[in-house]
Coordinates of C-alpha atoms and ligand atoms in Angstrom, one line a residue:
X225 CA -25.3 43.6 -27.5
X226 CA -27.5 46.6 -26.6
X227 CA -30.7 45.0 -25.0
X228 CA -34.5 46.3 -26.8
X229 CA -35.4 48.6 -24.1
X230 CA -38.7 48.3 -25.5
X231 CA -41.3 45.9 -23.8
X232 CA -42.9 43.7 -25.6
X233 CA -46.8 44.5 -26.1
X234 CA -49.0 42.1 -24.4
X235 CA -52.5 41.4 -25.9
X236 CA -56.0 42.5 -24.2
X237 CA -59.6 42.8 -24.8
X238 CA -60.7 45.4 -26.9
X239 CA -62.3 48.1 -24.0
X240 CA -65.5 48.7 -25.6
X241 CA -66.3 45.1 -25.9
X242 CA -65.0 43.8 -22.6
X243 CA -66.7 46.6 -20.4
X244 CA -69.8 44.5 -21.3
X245 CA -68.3 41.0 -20.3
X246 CA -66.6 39.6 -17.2
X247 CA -64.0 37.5 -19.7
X248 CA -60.5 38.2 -18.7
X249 CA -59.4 41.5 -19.8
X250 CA -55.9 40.7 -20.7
X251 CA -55.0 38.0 -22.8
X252 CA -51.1 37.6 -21.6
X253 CA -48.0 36.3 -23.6
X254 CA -47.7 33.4 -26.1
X255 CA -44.7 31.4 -25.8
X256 CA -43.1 33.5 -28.9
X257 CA -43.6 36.2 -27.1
X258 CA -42.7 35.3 -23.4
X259 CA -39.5 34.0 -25.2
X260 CA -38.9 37.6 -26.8
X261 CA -39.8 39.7 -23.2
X262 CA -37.6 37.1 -21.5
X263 CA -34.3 37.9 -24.3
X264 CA -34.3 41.0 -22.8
X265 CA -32.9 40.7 -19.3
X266 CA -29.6 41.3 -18.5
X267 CA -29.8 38.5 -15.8
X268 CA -27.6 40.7 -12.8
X269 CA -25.7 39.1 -10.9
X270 CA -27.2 41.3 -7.9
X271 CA -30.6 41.5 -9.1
X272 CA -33.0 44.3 -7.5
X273 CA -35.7 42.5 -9.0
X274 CA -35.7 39.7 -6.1
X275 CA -34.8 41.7 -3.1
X276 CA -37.9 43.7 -3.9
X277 CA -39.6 40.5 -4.3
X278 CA -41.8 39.8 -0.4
X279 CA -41.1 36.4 -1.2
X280 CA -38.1 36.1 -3.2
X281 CA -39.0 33.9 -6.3
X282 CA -35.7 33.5 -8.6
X283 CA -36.4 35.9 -11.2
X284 CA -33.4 35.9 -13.1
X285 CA -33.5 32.4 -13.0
X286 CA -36.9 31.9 -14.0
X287 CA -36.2 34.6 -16.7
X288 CA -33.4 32.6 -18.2
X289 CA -35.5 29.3 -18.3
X290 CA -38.3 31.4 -20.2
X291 CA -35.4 32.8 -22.6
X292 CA -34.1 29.0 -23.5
X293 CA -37.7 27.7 -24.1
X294 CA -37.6 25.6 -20.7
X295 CA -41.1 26.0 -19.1
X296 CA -41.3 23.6 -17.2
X297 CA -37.7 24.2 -15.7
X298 CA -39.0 27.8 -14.8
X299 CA -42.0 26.9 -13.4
X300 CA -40.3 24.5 -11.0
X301 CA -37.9 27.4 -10.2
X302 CA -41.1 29.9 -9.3
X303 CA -42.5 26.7 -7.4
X304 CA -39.8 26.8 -5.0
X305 CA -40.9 30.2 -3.3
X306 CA -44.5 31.1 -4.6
X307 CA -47.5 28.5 -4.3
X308 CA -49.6 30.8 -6.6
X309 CA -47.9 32.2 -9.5
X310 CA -50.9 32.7 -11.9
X311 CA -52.3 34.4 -9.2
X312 CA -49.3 36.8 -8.3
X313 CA -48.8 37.1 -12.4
X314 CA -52.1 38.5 -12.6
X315 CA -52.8 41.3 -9.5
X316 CA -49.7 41.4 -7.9
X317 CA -48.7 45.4 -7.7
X318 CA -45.0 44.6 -9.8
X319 CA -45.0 48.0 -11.1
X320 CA -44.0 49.1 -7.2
X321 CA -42.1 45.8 -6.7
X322 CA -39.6 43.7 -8.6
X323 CA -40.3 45.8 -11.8
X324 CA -40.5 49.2 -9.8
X325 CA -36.2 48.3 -9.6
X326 CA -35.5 46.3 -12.7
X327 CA -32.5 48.4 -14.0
X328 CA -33.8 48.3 -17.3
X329 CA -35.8 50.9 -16.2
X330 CA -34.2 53.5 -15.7
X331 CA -33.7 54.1 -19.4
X332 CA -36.4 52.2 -20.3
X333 CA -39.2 49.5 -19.6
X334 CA -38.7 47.0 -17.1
X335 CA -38.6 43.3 -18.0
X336 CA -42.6 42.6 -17.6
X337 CA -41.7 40.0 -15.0
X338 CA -45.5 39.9 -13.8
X339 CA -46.7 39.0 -17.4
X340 CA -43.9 36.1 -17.6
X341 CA -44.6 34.6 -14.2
X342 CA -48.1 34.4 -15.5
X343 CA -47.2 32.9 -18.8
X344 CA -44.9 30.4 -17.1
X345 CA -47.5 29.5 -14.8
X346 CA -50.3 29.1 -17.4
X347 CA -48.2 27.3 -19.4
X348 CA -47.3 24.7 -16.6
X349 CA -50.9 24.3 -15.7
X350 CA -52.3 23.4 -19.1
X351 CA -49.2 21.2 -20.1
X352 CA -50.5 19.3 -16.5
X353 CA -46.7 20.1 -14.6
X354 CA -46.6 18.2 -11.4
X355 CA -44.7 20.5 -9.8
X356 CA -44.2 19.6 -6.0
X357 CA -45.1 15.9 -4.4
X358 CA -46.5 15.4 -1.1
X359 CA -43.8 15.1 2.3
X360 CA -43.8 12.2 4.4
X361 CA -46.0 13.1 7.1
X362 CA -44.3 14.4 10.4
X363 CA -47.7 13.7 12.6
X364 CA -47.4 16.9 13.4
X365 CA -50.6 18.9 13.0
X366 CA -50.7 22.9 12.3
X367 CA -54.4 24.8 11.9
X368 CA -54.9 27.7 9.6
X369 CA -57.7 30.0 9.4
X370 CA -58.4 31.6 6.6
X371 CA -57.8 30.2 3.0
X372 CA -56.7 33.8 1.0
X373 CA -52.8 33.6 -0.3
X374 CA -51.2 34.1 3.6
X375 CA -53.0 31.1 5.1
X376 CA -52.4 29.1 1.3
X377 CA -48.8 30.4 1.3
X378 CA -48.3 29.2 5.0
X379 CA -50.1 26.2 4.4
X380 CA -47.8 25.1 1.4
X381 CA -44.6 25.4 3.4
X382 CA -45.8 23.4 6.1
X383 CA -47.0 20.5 4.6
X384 CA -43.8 20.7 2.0
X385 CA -41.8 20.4 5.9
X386 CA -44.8 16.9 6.5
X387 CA -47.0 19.1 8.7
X388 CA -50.1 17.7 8.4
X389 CA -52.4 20.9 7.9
X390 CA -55.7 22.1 7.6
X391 CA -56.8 25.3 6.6
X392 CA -60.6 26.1 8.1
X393 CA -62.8 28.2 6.0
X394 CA -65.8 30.6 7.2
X395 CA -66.8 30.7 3.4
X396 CA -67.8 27.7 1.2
X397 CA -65.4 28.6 -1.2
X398 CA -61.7 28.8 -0.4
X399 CA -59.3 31.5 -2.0
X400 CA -60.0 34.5 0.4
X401 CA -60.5 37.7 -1.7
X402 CA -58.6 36.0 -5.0
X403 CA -62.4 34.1 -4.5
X404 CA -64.5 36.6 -3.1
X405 CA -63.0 40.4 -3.8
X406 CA -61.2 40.4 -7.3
X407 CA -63.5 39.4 -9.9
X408 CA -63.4 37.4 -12.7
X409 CA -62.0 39.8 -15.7
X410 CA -59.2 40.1 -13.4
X411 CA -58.6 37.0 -12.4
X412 CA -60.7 33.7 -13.3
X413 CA -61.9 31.9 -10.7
X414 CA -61.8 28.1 -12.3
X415 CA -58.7 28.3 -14.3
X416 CA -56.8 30.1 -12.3
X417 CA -57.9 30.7 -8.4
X418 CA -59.1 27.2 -8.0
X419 CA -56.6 25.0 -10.1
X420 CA -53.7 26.8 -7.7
X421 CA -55.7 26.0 -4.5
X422 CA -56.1 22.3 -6.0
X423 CA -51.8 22.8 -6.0
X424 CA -52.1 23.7 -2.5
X425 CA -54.3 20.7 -1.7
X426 CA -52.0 17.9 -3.7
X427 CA -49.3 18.8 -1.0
X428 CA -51.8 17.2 1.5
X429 CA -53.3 20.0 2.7
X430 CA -56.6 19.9 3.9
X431 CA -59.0 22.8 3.1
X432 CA -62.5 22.4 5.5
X433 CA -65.2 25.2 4.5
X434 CA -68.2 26.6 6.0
X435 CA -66.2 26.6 9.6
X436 CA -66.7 29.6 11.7
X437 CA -63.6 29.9 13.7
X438 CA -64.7 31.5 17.1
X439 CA -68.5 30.2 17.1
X440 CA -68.2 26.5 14.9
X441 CA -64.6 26.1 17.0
X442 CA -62.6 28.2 18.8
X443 CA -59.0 28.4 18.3
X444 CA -58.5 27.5 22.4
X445 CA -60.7 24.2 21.3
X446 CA -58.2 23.3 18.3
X447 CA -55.6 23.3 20.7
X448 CA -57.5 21.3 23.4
X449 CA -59.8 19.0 21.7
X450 CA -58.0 18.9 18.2
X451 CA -54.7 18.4 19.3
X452 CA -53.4 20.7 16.9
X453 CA -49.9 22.0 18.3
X454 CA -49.5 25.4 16.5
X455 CA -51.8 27.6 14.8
X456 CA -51.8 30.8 11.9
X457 CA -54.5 33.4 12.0
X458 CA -55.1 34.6 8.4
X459 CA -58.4 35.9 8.4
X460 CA -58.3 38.9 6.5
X461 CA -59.9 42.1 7.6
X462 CA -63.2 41.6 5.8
X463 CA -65.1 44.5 8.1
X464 CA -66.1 47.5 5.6
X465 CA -65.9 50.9 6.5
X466 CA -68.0 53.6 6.2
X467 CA -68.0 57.5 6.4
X468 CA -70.7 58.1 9.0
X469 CA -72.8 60.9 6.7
X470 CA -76.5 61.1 6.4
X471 CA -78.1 58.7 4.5
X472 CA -75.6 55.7 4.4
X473 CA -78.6 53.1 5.9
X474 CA -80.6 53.6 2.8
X475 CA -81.2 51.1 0.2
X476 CA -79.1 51.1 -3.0
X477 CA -75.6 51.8 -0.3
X478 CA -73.6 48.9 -0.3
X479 CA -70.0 48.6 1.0
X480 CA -67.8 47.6 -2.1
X481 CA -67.2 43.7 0.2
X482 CA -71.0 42.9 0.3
X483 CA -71.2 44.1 -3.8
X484 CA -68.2 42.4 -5.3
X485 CA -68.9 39.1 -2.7
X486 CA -72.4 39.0 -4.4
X487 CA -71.0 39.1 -7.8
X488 CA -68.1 37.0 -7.4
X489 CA -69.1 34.3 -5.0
X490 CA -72.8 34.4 -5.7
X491 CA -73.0 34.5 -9.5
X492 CA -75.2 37.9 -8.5
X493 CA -73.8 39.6 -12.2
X494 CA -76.2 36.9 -13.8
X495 CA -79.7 37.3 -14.0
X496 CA -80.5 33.9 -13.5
X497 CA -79.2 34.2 -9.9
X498 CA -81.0 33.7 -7.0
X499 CA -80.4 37.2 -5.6
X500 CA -79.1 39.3 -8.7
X501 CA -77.7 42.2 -7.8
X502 CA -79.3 45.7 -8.3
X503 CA -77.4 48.3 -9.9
X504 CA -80.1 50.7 -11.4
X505 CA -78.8 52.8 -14.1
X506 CA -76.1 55.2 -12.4
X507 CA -73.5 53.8 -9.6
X508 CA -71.1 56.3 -7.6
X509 CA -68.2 54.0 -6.1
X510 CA -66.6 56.2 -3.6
X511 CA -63.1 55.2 -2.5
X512 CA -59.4 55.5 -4.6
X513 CA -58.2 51.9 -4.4
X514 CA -57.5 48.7 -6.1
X515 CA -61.4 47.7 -4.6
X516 CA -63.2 50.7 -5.6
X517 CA -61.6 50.3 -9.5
X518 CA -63.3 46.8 -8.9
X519 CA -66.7 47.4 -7.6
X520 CA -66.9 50.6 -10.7
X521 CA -65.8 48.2 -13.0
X522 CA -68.1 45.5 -12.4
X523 CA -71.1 48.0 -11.8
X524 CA -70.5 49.4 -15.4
X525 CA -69.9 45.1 -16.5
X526 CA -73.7 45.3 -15.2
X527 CA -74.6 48.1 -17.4
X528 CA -74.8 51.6 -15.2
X529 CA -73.4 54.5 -15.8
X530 CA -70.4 54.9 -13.4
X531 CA -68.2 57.7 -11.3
X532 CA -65.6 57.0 -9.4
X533 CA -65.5 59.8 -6.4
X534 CA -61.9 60.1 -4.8
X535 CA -60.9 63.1 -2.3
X536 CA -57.6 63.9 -3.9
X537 CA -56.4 63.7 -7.3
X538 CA -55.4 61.1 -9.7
X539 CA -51.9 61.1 -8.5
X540 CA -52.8 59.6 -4.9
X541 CA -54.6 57.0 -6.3
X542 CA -53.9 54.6 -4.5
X543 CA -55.2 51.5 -7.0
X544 CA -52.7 50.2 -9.0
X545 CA -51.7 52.0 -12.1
X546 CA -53.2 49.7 -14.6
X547 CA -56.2 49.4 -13.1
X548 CA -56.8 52.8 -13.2
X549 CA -55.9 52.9 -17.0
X550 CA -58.0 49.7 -17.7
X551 CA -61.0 51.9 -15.4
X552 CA -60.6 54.7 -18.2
X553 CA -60.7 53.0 -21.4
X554 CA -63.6 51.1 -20.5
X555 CA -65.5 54.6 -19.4
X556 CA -65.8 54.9 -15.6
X557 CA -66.2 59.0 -15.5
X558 CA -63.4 60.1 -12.4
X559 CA -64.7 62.7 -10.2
X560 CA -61.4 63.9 -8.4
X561 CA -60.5 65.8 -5.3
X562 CA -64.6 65.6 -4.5
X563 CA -66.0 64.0 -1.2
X564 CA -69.5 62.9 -0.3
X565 CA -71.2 64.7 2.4
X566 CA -74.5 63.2 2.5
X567 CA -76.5 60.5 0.6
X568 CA -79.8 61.5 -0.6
X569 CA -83.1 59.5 -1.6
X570 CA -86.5 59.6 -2.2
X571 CA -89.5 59.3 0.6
X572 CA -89.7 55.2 -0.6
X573 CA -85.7 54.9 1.2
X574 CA -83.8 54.3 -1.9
X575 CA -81.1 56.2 -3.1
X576 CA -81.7 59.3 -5.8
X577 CA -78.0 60.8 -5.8
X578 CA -74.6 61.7 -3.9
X579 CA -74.1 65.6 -2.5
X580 CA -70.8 66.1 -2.2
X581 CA -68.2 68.6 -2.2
X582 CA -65.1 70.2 -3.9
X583 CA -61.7 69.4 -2.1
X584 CA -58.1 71.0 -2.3
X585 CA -55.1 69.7 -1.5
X586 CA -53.4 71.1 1.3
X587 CA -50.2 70.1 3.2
X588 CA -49.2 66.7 4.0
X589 CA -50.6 64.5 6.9
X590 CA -49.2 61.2 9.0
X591 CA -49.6 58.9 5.3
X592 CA -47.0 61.4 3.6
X593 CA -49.9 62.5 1.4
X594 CA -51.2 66.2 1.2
X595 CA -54.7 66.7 3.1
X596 CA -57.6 67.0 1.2
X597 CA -59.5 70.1 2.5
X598 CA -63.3 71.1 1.9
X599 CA -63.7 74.2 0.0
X600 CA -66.7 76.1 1.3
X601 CA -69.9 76.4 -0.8
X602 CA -68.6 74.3 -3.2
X603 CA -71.7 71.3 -2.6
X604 CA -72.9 69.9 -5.6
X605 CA -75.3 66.6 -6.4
X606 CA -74.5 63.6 -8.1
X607 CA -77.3 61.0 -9.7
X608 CA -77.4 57.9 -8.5
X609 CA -79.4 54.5 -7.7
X610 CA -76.7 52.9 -5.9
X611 CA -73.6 54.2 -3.8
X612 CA -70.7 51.4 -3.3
X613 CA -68.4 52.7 -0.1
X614 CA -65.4 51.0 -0.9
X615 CA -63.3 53.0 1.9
X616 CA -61.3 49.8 3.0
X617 CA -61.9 47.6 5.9
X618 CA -60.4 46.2 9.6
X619 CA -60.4 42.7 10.8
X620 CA -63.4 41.3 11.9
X621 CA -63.3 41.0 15.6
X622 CA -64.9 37.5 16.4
X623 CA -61.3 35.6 16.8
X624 CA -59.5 38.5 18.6
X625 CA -62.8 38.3 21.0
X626 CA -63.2 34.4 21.4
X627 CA -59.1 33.6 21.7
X628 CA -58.0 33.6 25.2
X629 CA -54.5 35.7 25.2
X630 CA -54.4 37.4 22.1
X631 CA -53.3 41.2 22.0
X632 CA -55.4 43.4 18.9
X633 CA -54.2 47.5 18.0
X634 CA -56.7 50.0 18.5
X635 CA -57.3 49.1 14.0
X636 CA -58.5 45.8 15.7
X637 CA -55.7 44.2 14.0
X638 CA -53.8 41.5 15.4
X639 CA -50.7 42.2 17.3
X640 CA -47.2 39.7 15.8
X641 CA -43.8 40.4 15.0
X642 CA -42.3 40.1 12.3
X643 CA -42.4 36.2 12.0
X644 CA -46.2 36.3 12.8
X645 CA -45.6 35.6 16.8
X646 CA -47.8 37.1 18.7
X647 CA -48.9 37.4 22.9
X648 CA -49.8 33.8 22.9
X649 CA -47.4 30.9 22.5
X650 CA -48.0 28.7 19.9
X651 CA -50.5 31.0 17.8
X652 CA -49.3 32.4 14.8
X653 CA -50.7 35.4 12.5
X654 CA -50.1 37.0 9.4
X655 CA -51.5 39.0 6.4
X656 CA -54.2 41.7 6.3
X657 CA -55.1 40.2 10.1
X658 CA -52.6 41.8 11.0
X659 CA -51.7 45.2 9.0
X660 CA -55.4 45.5 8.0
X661 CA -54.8 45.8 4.4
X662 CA -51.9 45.1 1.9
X663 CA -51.0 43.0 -0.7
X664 CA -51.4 39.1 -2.1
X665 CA -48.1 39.1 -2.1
X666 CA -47.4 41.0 0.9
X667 CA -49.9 38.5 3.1
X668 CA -48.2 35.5 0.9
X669 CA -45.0 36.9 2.0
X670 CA -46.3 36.5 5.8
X671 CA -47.4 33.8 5.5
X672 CA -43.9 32.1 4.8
X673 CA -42.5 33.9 7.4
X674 CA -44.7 32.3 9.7
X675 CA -44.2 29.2 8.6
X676 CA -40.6 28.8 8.9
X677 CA -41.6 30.4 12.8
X678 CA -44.3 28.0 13.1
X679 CA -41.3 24.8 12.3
X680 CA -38.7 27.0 14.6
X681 CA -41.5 27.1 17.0
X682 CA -42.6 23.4 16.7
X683 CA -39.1 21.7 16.6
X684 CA -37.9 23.1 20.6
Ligands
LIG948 P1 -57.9 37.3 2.8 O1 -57.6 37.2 1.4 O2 -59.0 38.3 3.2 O3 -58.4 35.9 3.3 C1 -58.9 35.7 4.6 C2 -59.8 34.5 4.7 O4 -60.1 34.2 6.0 C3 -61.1 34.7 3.9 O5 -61.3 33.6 3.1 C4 -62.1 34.7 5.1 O6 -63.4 34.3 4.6 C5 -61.5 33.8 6.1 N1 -62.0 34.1 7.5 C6 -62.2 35.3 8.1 N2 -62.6 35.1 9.3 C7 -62.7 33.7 9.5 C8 -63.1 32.9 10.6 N3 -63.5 33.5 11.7 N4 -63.1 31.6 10.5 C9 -62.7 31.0 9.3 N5 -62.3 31.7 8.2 C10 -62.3 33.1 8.3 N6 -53.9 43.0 -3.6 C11 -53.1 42.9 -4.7 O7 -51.9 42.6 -4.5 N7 -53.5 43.2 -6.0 C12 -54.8 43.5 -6.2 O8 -55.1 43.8 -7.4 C13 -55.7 43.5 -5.2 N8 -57.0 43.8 -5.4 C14 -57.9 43.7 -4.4 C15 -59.3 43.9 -4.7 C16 -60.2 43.8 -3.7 C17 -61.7 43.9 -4.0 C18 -59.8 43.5 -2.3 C19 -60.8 43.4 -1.2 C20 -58.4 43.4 -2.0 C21 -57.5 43.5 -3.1 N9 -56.1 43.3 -2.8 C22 -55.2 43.3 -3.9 C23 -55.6 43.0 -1.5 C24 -55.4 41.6 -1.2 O9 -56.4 40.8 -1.9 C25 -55.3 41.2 0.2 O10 -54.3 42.0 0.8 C26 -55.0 39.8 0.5 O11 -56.0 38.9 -0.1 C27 -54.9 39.5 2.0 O12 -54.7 38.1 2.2 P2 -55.1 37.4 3.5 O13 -54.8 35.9 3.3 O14 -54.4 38.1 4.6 O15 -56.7 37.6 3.7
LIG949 FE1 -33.6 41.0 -15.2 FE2 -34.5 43.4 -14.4 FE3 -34.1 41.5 -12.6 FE4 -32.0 42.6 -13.8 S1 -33.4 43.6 -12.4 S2 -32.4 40.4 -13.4 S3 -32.8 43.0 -15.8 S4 -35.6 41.4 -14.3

């Protein structure tokens, strides 16, 4: 039998409502219709799907579970390779991963395999699936720092092996940017960020917050004092950067970090916070990526008037594709192939507007993309209260400076190979630490490589 090429719809907020709510924007499958998206793989026997996986969950597998009505069978599958599949489900990048190869389409859709993956795992966690129980311990203890998905993915594999591990935390929150960066109408912070960290934690994994590592401890101390024997640096690259044009030290500038840490971590969208955030009335977000869709989107949740301002055109975006048709509908205007040249504002110090200028595309530099180039004369003003840079970021350079032995690029990211090694024996690194930014799954997918090093490492 032919299979539907046709993807089954999934459900969302209507736009106009949600772009004045921070409820989830998309509603994902029912069983009924999990079951129906599932019928339609053709379960290959060399599937695409899971090479292009970073870290190799059984799709077809899962996919067939789904199919037959077994939940709780395919959430046990997904268990045995991904420690946060509501997360994944929800912002992993799919369209330029396992469904970017799914055969079905190249005549058609792909299986949604990111919208049954979340299903599967929504379904497990409200029918209360124990999925994993805790290893005997080997005495053996392993320190991680940072709690985002490569130092929670690292951290499950250990203490599945009986590592006893703990995770330290400069934030008092753990989750990394799932807690701090993506925000809630993306992906919930209760239901779904913390009840996977509480997985993390049932495996025995211990999660200490509010620890500085290089001023509270350093990681020479955790091997000296602590008698920890191995240790994986996942701390992110939380350092914004910025463009270095007039008028980026005024008030009403934020990088897109300090904005969307506010809102998420602070509660800074309500106005019964303590410090709630100031948006004014119009917000230019100036950046292309999955952060600047975020920042936009929760400026306009806040109730401005919001433009996105990216150098080249829509096609470079680099922010994932539904994001950036999820930006639309709710009404984030897109100025394209413009660049800022200098913030303006009034004699006070606050921001008034964004001058900027008109770019073409010329031919293509070191990324593969083409160069945007200035066109001359072309300078025009933008209204605005507040500017949100959201030009990416580079790892902070506290650990790199306090760790005796460890080799950083001239990004300031962490030099490891491809198991997370790196100049010093015994310490271990992985996600954006290291490549300065990339994916949840890509820094999930590190942070299992690192982990079978870390036991290679530990067993000699
Ligand atoms: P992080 O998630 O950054 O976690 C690092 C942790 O280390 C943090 O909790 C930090 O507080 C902690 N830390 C740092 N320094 C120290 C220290 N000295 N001591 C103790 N703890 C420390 N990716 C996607 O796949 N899909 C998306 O839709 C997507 N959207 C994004 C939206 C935003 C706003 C941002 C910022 C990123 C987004 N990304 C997305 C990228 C993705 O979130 C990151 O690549 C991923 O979180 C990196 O994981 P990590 O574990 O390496 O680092
Ligand atoms: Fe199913 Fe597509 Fe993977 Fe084939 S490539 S197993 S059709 S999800």
């Amino acid at each position: 039998m032919k299979p539907n090429m046709k993807r089954i719809p999934v459900r969302e907020q209507d736009p106009k409502v949600r772009a004045t709510n921070f409820e989830e924007v998309c509603y994902g499958y029912n069983a009924e219709e999990a079951q129906a998206e599932a019928s339609r793989c053709l379960n290959c026997k060399k599937p695409k799907c899971v090479a292009h996986c970073p870290v190799s969950i059984k799709i077809p597998q899962f996919i067939e579970q789904v199919k037959l009505g077994n939940f709780a069978e395919a959430a046990r599958i997904i268990a045995e390779d991904s420690s946060l599949p509501a997360v994944c489900g929800r912002v992993c990048p799919q369209e330029s991963q396992c469904e970017g190869v799914c055969v079905l389409g190249i005549k058609g859709d792909p299986i949604a395999i990111g919208k049954l993956e979340r299903f599967v795992a929504d379904w497990s966690r409200a029918n209360g699936i124990k999925l994993a129980d805790k290893a005997p311990s080997n005495g053996i203890k392993v320190a991680i720092v940072g709690s985002g998905p490569a130092g929670l993915a690292c951290a499950s594999d250990l203490a599945k092996l009986g590592y006893e591990v703990t995770i330290f935390e400069v934030l008092h929150k753990a989750g990394g940017v799932l807690q701090y960066g993506i925000p809630e109408f993306r992906l919930p912070k209760k239901d779904v960020v913390e009840a996977e960290i509480d997985n993390v934690r049932a495996l025995g994994v211990k999660i200490e917050t509010n620890v500085v590592v290089g001023r509270t401890i350093t990681i020479d101390d955790l091997f000296d004092k602590e008698d920890f024997k191995a240790v994986f640096i996942a701390s992110g690259a939380g350092l914004p950067k910025f463009m270095g044009i007039p008028g980026e030290n005024l008030n009403g500038v934020f990088s897109a970090n300090e904005f969307l840490t506010r809102s998420n971590l602070m509660g800074a969208y309500s106005a019964e916070a303590d410090t709630p955030i100031y948006t004014g009335s119009r917000v230019a977000v100036v950046g292309g990526g999955n952060v600047a869709m975020d920042a936009a989107r929760t400026a306009l949740r806040l109730g401005a008037e919001t433009t996105i301002v990216y150098r080249r055109t829509e096609k470079e975006l680099p922010a994932r594709v539904e994001e950036v048709h999820h930006a639309k509908e709710e009404g984030i205007d897109f100025k394209m192939l413009t660049s800022p040249v200098e913030i303006l504002g009034n004699e006070k110090g606050w921001v008034t507007g964004l001058r900027c200028i008109k770019m073409e595309l010329g031919e293509p530099d070191d990324s593969g993309r083409r160069r945007p180039i200035p066109i001359a004369g072309s300078e025009f003003d933008i209204e605005a209260d507040v500017v949100i840079m959201a030009l990416g970021t580079s790892p902070n350079p506290l650990i790199a400076n306090t760790t005796k032995g460890l080799e950083t690029n001239r990004y300031g990211c962490i030099v490891a190979d491809d198991l997370g090694a790196t100049s010093r024996p015994g310490v271990f690194a992985g996600g954006d630490a290291v490549t300065g930014a990339a994916t949840v799954i890509l820094a999930m997918g590190a942070g299992r490589k690192a982990a079978a090093a870390i036991d290679e490492y530990l067993k000699k």
